[in-house]
GROMACS .gro file of C-alpha atoms in nm:
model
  139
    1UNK     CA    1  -6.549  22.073  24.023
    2UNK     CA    2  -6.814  22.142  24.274
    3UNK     CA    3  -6.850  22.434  24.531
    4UNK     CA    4  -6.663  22.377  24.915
    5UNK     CA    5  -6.977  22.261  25.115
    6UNK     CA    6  -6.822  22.105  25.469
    7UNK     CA    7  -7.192  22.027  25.541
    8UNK     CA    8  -7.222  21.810  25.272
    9UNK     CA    9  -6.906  21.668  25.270
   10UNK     CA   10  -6.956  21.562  25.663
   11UNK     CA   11  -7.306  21.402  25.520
   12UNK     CA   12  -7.095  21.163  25.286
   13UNK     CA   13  -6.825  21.093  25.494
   14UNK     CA   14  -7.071  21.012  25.767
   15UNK     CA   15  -7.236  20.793  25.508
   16UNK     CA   16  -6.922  20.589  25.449
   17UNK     CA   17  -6.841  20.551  25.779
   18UNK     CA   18  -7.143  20.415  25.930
   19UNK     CA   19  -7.063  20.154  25.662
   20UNK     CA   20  -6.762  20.084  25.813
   21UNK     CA   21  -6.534  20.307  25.612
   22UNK     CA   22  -6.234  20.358  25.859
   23UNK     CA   23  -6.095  20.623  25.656
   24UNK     CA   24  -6.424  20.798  25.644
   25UNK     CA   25  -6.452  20.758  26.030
   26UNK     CA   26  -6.120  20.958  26.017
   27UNK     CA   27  -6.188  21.200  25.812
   28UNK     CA   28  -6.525  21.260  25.936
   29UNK     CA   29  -6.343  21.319  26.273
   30UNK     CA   30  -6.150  21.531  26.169
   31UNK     CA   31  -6.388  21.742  25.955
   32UNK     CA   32  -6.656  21.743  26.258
   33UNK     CA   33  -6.356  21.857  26.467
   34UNK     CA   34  -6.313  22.148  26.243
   35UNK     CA   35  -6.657  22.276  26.240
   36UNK     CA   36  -6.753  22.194  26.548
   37UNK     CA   37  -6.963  22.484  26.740
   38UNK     CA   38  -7.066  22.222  27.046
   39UNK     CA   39  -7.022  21.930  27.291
   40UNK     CA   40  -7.296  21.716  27.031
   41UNK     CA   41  -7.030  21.739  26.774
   42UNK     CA   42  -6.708  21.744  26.995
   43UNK     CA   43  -6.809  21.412  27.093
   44UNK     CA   44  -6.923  21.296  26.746
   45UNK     CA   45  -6.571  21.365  26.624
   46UNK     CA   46  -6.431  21.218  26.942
   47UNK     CA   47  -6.613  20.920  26.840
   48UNK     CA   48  -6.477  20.890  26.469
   49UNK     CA   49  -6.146  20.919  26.596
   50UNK     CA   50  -6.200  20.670  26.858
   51UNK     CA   51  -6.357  20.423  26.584
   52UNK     CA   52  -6.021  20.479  26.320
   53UNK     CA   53  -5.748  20.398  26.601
   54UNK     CA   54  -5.954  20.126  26.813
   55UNK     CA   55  -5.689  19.866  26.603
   56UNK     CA   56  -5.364  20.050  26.622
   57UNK     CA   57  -5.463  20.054  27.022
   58UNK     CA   58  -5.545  19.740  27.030
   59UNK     CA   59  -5.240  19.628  26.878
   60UNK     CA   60  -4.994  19.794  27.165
   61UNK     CA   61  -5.209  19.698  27.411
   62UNK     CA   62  -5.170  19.357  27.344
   63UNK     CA   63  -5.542  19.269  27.225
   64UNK     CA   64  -5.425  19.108  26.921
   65UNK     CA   65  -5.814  18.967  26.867
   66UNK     CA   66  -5.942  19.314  26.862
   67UNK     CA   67  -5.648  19.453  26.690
   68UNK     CA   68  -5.681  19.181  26.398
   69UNK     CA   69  -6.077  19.270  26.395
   70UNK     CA   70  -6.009  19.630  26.330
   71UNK     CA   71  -5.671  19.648  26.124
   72UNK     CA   72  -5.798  19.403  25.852
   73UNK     CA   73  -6.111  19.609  25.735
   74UNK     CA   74  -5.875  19.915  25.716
   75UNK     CA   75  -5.624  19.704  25.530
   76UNK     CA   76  -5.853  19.515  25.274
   77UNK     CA   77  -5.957  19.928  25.178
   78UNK     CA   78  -5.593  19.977  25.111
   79UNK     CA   79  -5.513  20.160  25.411
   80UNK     CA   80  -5.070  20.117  25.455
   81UNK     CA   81  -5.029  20.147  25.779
   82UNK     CA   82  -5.309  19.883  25.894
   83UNK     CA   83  -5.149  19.640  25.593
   84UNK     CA   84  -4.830  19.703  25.722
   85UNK     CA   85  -4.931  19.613  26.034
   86UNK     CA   86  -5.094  19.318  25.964
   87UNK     CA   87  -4.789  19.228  25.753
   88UNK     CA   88  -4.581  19.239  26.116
   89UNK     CA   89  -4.898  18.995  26.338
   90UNK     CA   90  -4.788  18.751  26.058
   91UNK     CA   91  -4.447  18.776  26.050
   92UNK     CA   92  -4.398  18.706  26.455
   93UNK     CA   93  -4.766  18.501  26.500
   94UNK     CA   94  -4.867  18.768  26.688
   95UNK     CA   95  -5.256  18.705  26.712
   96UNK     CA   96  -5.260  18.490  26.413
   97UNK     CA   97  -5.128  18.174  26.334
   98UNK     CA   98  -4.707  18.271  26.235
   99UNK     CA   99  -4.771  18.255  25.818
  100UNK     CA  100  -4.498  18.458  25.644
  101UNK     CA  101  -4.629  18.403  25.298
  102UNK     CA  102  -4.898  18.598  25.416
  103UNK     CA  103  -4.693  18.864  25.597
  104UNK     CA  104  -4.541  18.907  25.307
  105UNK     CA  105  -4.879  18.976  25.072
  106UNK     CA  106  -4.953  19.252  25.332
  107UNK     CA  107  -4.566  19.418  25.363
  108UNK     CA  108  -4.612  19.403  24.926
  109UNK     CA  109  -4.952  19.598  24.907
  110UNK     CA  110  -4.816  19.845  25.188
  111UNK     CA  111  -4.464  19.889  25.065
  112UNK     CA  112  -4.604  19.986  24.677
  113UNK     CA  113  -4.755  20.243  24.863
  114UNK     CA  114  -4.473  20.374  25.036
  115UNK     CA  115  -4.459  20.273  25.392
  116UNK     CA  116  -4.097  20.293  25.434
  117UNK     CA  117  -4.187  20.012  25.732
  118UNK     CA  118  -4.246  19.719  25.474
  119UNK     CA  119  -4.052  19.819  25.257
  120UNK     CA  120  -3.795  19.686  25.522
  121UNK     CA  121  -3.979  19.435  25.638
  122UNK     CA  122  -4.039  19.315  25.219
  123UNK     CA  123  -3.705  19.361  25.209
  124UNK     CA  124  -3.586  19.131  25.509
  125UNK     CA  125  -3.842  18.854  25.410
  126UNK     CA  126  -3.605  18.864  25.080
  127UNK     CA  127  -3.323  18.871  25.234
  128UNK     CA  128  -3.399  18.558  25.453
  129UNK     CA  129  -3.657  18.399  25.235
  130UNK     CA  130  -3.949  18.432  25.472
  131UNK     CA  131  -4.227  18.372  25.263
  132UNK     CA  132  -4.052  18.429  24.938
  133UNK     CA  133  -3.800  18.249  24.741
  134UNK     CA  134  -3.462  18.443  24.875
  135UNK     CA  135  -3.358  18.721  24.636
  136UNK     CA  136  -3.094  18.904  24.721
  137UNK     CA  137  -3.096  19.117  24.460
  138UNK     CA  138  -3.465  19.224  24.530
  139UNK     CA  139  -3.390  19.285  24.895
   0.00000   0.00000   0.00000
């Protein structure tokens, strides 16, 4: 192991997120937030924070362009929720062209992580044959 230093830790988190990183952007929101001693850094983390849920916003808001722009950098890093997500634009066509083979891809990488949501979802698309060859067993 290495000594705690939140200094350097916000150095390669910062890093990673002006890469692109979403889940650097969080967590360098969120470790900025907890050091912060200033407006500079207040708005800093405001600003990672801002940059991690610009998708999920987009999504209820309707701005399925934006929303698909965000979500599917966060989901091709293996982020649940954003392939989960993505999983649902297929499903209904919301944003994308309606392609349940590829709902299904995202609800699968998502649901072996645990998101209870596509594990549903996975299981519906089984249950109906959405994508998949129907299985009721597997649903």
């Amino acid at each position: 192991g290495v000594l705690q230093d939140y200094a350097e830790a916000v150095k390669w988190y910062r890093l990673a997120a002006e890469q692109g990183d979403q889940e650097s952007q969080f967590l360098l929101g969120w470790n900025v937030n907890g050091i912060a001693e200033g407006n500079e850094q207040d708005y800093e983390s405001v600003k990672w924070f801002e940059d991690f849920y610009k998708g999920l916003v987009a999504l209820e808001a309707y701005d399925y362009a934006t929303a698909l722009e965000e979500l599917l950098p966060l989901a091709e890093q293996g982020d649940a929720r954003a392939q989960s997500f993505l999983g649902g634009m297929y499903a209904l066509g919301t944003g994308v062209l309606q392609d349940y083979p590829e709902a299904v891809k995202w609800y699968r990488l998502a649901a072996e992580q645990g998101n209870v949501s596509a594990q549903v979802s996975l299981a519906f698309a089984f249950h109906s044959g959405a994508g998949v060859e129907q299985d009721y067993f597997a649903a």
